XYZ file of N, CA and C in Angstrom:
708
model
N 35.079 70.656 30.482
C 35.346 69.769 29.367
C 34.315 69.911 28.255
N 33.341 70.144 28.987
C 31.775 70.150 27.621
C 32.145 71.432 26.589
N 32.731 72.471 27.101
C 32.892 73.107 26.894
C 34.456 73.415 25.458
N 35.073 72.117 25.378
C 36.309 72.457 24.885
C 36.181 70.955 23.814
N 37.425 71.161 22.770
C 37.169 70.325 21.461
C 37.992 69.066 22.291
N 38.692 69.193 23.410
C 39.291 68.086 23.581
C 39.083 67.558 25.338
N 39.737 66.211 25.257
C 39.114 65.659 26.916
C 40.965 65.778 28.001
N 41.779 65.511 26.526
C 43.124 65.583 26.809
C 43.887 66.756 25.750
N 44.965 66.889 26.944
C 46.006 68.016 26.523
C 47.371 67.340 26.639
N 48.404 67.066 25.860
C 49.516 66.626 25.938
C 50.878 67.282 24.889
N 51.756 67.387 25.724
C 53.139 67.890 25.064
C 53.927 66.997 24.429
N 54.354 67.067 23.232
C 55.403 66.194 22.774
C 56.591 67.216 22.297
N 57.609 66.380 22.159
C 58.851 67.255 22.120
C 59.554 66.205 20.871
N 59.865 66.135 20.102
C 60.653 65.777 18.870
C 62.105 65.960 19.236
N 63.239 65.252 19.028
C 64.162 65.254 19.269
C 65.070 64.628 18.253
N 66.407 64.642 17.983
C 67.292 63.421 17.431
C 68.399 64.657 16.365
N 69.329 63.862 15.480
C 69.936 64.641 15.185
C 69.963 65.134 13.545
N 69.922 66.305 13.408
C 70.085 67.187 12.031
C 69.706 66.157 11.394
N 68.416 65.988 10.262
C 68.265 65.344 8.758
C 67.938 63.982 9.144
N 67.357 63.529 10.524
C 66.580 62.313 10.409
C 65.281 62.298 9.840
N 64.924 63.370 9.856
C 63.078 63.670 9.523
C 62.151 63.895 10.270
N 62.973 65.040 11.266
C 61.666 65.507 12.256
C 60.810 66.061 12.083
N 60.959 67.104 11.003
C 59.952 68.067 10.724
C 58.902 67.157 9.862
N 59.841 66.395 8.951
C 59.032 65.927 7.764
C 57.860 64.777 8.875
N 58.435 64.268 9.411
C 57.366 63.496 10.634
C 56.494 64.290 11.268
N 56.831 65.465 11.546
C 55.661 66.133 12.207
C 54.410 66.943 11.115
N 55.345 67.454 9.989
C 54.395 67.582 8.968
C 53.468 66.387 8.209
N 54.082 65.531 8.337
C 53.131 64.083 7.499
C 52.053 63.868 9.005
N 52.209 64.197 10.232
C 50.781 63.691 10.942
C 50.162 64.617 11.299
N 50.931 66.249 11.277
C 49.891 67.133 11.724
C 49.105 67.105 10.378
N 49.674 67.519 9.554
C 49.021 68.425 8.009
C 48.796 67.334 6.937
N 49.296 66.124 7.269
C 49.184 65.029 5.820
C 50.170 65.523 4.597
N 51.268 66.363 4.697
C 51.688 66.435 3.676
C 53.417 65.770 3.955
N 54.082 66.395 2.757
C 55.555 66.056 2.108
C 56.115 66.489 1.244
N 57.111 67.088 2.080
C 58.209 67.930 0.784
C 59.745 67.151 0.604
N 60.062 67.191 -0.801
C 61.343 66.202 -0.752
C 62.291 67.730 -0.691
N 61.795 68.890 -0.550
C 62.665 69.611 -0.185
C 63.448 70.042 0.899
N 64.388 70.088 1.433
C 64.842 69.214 3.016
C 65.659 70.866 3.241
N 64.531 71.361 4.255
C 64.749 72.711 4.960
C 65.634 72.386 6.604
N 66.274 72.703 6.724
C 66.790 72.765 7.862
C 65.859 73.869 9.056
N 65.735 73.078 10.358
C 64.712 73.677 11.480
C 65.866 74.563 11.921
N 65.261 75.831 12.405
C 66.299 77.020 13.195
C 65.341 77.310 14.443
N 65.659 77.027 15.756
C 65.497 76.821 16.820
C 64.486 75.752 17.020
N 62.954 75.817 16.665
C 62.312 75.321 17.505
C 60.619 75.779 15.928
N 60.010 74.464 16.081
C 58.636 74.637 15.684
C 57.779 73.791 16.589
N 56.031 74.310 16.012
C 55.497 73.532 16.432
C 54.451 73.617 16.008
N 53.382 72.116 16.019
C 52.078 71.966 15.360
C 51.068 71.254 16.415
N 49.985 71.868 16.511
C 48.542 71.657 17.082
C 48.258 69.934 16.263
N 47.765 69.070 16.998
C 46.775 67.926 16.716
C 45.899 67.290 16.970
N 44.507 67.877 16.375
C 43.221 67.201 17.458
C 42.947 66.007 16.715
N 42.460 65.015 17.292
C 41.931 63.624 17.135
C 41.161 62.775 18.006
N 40.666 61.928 17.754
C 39.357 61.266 18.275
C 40.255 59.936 18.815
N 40.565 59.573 19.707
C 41.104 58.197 20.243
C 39.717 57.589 21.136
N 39.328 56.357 20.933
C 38.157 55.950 21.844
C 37.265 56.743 22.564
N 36.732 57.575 21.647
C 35.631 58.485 21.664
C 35.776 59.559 22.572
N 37.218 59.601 22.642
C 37.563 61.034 23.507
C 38.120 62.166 22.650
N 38.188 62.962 22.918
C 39.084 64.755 22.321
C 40.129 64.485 22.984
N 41.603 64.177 21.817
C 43.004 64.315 22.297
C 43.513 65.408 21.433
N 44.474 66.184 22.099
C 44.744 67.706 21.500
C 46.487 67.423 21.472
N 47.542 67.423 20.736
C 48.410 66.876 20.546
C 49.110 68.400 20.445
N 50.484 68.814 21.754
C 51.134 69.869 21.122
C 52.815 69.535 20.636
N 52.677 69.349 19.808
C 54.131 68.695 19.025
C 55.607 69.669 18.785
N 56.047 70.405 19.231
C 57.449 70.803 19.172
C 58.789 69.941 18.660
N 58.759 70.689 17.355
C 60.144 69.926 16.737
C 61.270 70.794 16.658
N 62.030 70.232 17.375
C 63.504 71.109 17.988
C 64.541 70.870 16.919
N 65.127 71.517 16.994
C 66.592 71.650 16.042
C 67.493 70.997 16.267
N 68.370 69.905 15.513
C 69.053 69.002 16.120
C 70.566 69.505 15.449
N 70.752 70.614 14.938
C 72.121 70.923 15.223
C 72.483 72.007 16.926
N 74.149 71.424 17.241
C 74.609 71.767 18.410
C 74.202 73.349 18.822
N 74.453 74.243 17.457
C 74.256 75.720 18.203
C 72.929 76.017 18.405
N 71.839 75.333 18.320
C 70.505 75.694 18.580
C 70.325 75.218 19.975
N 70.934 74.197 20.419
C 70.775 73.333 21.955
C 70.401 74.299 22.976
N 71.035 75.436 23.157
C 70.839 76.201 24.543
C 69.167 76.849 23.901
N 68.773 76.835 22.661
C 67.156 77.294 22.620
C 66.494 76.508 22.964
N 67.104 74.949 22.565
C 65.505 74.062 22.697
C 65.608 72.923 23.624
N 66.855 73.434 24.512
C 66.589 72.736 26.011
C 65.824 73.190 27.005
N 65.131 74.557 26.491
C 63.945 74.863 27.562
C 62.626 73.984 27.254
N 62.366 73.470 26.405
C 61.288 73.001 25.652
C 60.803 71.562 25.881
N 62.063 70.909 27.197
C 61.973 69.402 27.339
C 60.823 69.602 28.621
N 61.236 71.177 29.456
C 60.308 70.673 30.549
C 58.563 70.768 30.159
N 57.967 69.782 31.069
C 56.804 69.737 30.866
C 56.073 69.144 29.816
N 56.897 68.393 29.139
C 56.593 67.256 28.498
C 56.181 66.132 28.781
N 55.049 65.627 28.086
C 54.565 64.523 28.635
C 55.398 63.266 27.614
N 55.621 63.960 26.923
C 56.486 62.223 26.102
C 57.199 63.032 25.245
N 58.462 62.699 24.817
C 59.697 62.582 24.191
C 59.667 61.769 22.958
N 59.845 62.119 21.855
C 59.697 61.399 20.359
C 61.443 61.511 19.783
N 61.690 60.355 19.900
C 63.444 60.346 19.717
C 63.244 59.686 18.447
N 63.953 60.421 17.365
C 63.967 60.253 16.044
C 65.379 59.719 15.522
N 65.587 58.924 14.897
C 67.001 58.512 14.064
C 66.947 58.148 12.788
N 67.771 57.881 11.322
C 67.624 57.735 10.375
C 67.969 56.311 10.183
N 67.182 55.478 9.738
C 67.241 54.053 9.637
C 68.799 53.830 8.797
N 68.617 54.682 7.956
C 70.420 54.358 6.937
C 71.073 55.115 7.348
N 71.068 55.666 8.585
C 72.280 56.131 8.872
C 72.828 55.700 10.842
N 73.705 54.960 11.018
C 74.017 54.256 11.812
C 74.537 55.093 13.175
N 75.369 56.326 13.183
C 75.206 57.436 13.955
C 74.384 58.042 14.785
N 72.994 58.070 13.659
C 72.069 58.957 14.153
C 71.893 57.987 15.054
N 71.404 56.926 15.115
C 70.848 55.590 16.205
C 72.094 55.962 17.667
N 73.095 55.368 16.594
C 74.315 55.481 18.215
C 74.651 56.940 19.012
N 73.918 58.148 18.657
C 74.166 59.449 18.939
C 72.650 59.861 20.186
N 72.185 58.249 20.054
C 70.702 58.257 21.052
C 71.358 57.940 22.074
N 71.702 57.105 22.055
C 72.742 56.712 23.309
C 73.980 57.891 24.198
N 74.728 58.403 22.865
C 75.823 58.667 23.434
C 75.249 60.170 23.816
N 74.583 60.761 23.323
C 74.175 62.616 23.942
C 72.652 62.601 24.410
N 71.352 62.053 23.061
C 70.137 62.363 23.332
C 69.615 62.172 24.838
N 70.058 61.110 25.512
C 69.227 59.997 26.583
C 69.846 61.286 27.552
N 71.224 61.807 27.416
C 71.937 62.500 28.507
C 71.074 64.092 28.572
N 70.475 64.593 27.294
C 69.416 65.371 27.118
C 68.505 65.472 28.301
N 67.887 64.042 27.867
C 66.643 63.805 28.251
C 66.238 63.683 29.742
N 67.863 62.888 30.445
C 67.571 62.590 31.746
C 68.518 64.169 32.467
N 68.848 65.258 31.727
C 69.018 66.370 32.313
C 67.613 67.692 32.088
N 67.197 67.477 31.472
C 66.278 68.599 30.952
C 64.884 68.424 30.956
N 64.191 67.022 30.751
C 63.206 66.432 31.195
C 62.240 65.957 32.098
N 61.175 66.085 31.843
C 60.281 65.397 33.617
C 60.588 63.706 33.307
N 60.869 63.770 34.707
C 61.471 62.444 35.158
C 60.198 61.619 34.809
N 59.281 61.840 34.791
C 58.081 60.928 34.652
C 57.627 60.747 32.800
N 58.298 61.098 32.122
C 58.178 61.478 30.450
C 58.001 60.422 29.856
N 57.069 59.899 28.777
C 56.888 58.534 28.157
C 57.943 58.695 27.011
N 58.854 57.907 26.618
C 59.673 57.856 25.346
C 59.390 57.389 24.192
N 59.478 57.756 23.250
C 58.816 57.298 21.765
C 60.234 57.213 21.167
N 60.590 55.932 20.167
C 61.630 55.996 19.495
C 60.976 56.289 18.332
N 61.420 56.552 17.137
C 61.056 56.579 15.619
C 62.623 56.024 14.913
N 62.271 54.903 13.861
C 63.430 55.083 13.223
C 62.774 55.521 11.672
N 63.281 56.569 11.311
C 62.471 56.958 10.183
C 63.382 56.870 8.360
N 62.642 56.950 7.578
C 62.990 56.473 6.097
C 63.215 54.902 6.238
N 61.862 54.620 6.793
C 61.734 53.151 6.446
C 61.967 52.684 4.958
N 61.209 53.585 4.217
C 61.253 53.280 2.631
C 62.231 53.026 1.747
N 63.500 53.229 2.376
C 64.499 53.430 1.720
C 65.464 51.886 1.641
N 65.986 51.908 1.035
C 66.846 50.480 1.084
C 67.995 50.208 1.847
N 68.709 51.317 1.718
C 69.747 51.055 1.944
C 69.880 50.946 3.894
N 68.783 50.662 3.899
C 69.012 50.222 5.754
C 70.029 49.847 6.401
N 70.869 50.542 7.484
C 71.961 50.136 8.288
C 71.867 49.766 9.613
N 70.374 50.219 10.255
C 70.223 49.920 11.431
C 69.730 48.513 11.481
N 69.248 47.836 11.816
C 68.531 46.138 12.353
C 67.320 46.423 13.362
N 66.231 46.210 12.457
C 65.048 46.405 13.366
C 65.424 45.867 14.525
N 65.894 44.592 14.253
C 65.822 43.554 15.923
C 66.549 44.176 16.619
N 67.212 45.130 16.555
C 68.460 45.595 17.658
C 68.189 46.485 18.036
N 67.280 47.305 17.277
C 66.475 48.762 18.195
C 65.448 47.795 18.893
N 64.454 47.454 18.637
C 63.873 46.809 19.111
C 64.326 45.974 20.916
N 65.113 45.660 20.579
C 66.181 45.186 21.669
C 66.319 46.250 22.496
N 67.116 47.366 22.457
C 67.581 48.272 22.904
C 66.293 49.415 23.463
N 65.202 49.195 22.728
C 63.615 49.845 23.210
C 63.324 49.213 24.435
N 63.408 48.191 24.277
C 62.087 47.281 25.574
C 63.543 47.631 26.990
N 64.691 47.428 26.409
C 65.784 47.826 27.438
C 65.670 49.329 28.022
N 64.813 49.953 27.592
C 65.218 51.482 27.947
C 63.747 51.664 27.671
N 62.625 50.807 27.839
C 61.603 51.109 28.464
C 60.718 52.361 27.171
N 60.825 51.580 26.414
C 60.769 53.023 25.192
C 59.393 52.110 24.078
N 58.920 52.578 23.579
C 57.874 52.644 22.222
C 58.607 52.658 20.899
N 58.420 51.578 20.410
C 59.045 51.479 18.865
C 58.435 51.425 18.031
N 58.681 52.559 16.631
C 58.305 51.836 15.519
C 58.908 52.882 14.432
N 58.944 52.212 13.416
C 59.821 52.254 12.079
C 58.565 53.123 11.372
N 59.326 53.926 10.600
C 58.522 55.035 9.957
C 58.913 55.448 9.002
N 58.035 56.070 8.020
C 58.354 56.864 6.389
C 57.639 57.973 6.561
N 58.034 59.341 6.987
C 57.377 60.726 6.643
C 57.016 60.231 4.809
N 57.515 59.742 4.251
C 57.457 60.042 2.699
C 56.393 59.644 2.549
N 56.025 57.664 2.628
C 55.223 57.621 2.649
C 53.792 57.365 3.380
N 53.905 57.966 4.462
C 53.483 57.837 5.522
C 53.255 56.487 6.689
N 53.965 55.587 5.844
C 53.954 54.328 6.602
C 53.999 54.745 8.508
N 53.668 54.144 9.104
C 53.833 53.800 10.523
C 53.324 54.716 11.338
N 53.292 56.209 10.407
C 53.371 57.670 11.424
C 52.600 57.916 12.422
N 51.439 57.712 11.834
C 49.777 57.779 12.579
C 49.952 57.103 13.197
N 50.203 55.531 13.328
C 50.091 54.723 14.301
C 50.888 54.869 15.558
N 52.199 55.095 15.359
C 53.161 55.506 16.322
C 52.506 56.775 17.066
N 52.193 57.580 16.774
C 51.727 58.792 17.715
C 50.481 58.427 18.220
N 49.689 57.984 17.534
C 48.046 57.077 17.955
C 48.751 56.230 19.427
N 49.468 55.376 19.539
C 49.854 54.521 20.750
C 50.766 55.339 21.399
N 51.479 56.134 21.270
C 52.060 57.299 22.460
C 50.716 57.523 23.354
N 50.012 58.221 22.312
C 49.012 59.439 22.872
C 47.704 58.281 23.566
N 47.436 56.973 23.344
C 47.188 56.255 23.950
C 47.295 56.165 25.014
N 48.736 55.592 25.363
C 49.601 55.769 26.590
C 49.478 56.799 27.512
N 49.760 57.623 26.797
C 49.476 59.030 27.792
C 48.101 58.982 28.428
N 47.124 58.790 27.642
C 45.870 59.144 28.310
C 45.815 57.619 29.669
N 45.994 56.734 29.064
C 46.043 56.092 30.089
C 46.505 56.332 31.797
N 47.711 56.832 31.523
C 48.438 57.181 32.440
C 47.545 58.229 32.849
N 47.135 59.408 32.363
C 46.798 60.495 32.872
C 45.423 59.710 33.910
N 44.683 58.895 33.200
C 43.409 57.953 33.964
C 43.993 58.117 35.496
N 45.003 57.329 35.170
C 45.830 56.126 36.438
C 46.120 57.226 37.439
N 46.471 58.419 36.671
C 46.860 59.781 37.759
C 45.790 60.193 38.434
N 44.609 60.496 37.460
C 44.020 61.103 38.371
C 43.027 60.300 39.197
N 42.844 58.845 39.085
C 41.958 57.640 39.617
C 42.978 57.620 41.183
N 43.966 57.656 41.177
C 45.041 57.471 41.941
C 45.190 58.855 42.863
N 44.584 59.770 42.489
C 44.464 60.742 43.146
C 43.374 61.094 44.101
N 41.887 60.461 43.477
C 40.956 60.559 44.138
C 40.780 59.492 45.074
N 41.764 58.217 44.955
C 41.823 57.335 46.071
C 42.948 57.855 47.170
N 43.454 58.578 46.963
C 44.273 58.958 48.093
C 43.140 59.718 48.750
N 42.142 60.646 48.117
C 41.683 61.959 48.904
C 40.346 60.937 49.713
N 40.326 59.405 48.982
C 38.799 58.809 49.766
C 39.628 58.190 51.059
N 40.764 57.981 50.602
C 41.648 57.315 52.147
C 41.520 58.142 53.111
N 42.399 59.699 52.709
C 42.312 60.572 53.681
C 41.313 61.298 54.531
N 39.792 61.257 53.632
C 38.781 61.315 54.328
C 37.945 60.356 55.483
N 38.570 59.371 54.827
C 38.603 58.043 55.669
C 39.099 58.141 56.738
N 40.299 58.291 56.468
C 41.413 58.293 57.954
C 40.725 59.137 59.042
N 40.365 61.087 58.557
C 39.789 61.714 59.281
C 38.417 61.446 59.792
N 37.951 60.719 59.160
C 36.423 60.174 59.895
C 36.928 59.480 61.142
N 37.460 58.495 60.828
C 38.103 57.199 61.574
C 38.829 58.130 62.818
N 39.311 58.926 62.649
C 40.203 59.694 63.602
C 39.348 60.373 64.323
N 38.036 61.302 64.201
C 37.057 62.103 64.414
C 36.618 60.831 65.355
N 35.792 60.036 64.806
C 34.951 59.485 65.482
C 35.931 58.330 66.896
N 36.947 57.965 66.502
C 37.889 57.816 68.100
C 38.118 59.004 68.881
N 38.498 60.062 68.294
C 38.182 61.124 68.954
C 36.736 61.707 70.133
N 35.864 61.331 69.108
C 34.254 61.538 69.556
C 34.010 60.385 70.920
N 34.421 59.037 70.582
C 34.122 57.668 71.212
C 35.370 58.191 73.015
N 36.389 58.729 72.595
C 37.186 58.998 74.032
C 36.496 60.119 74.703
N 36.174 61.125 74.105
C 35.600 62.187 74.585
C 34.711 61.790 75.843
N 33.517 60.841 74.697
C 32.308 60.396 75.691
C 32.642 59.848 76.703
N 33.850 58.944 76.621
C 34.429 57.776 77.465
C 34.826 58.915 79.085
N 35.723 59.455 78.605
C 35.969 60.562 79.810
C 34.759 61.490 80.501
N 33.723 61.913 79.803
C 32.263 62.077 80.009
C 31.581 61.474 81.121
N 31.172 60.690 80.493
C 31.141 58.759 81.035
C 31.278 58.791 82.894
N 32.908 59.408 82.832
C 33.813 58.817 83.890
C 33.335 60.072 84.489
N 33.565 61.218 84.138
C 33.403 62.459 84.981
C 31.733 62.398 85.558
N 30.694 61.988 84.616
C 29.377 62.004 85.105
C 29.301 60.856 86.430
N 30.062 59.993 86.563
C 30.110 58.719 87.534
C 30.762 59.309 88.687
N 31.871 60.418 88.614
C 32.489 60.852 89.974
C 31.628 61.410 90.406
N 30.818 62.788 89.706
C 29.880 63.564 89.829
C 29.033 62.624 90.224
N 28.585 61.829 90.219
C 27.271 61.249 90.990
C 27.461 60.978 92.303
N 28.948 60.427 92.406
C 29.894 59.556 93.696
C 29.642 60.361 94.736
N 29.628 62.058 94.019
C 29.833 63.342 94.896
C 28.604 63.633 95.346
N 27.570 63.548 94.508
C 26.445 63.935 95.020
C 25.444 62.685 95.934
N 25.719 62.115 95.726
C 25.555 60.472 96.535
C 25.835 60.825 97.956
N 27.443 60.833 98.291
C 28.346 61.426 99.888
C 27.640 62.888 100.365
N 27.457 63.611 99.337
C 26.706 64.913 99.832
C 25.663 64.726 100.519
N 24.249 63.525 99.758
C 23.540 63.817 100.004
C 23.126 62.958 101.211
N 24.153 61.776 101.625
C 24.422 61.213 103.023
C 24.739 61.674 104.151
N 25.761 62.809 103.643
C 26.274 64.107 104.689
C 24.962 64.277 105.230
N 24.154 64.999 104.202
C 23.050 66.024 104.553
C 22.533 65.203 105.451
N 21.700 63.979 105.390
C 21.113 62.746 106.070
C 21.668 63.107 107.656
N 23.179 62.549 107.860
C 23.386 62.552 109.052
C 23.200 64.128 110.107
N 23.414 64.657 108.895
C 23.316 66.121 109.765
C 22.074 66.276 110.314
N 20.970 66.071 109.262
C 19.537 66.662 109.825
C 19.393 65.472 110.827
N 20.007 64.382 111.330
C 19.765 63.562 112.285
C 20.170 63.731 113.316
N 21.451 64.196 113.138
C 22.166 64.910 114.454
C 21.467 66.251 114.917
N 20.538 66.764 114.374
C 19.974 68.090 115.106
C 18.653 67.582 115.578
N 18.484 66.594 115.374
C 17.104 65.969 115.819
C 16.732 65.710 117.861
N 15.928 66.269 118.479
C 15.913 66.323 119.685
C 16.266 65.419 120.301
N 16.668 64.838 121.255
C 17.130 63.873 121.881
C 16.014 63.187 123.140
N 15.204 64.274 123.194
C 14.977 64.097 124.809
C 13.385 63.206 124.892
């Protein structure tokens, strides 16, 4: 670790469909920038992110996948080994939200580690013409166990923060993994002590018992001997 810019390593995977603002989300937190020029993604990108969370090195690898259908068979290799899932939708557009439900989630629970933290984004907060209802994603988050928050690639409202409390999360968890790991290995050393030393405690016990026959034997032997040298003893 002394050795490297970061303490954590984590995968994110960007998801959702054509023209919510994935790229533009991943460009406003890797690089700080914004283009109102709206490029369409062809298979698969991705951007490096180091940052300082509670005085640790977090290294952020962000993959933003292509959310039209003929790219799918490229960037369904890209779910495994993800540590969290960033599900993106367009606040004014009411589809993109209901298209989380009806395909993304079916994505996610086919192609994904079952253990994956979920991030929703609803993005172009800035905009007016809003069709979704915070309260109802919101609703539908805590139901499906998910991270919410409303976002503007434009103007960067929410962005930082939303990936700041993913990548939070994650490290936490990663704690919990590996704290949880070294208590299994103090149990199991445990157990084998505990097992060793009943082991050790019967051993002696049978020891014990064999040194007590062995005496029993040499005890009768050495009574034998007694009567014998008495019986050769002169009589007369």
């Amino acid at each position: 670790m002394a050795n490297r810019e970061y303490d954590y390593l984590f995968k994110l995977v960007i998801i959702g469909n054509s023209g919510v603002g994935k790229s533009a989300l991943l460009l406003r937190f890797a690089d700080d920038t914004f283009s109102e020029n709206y490029i369409t993604t062809i298979g698969v990108d991705f951007r490096f992110k180091t940052l300082k969370v509670d005085n640790k090195g977090l290294k952020l690898q962000i993959w933003d996948t292509a959310g039209q259908e003929r790219f799918r068979t490229i960037t369904n290799a890209y779910y495994k080994g993800a540590d969290a899932i960033v599900i993106v939708y367009d606040t004014t557009c009411q589809q993109s939200f209901d298209d989380i439900e009806k395909f993304w989630l079916n994505e996610i629970e086919s192609y994904a580690e079952k253990n994956a933290e979920l991030l929703l984004l609803g993005n172009k907060s800035d905009l007016n013409t809003k069709q979704v209802q915070s309260e109802r994603v919101q609703e539908y988050a805590q139901k499906r166990n998910m991270m919410f928050f409303e976002t503007s690639a434009k103007t960067a409202d929410g962005v930082e923060e939303a990936f700041k409390k993913i990548a939070i999360k994650l490290m936490a968890k990663r704690d919990q993994q590996v704290q949880d790991k070294k208590d299994r290995r103090k149990q199991q050393k445990q157990t084998s002590l505990q097992t060793k030393n009943s082991s050790y405690e019967n051993n002696s016990y049978v020891d014990n018992k064999q040194e007590d026959r062995q005496q029993n034997v040499n005890l009768w032997q050495k009574k034998g001997d007694e009567k014998a040298k008495e019986s050769q003893q002169c009589q007369c």
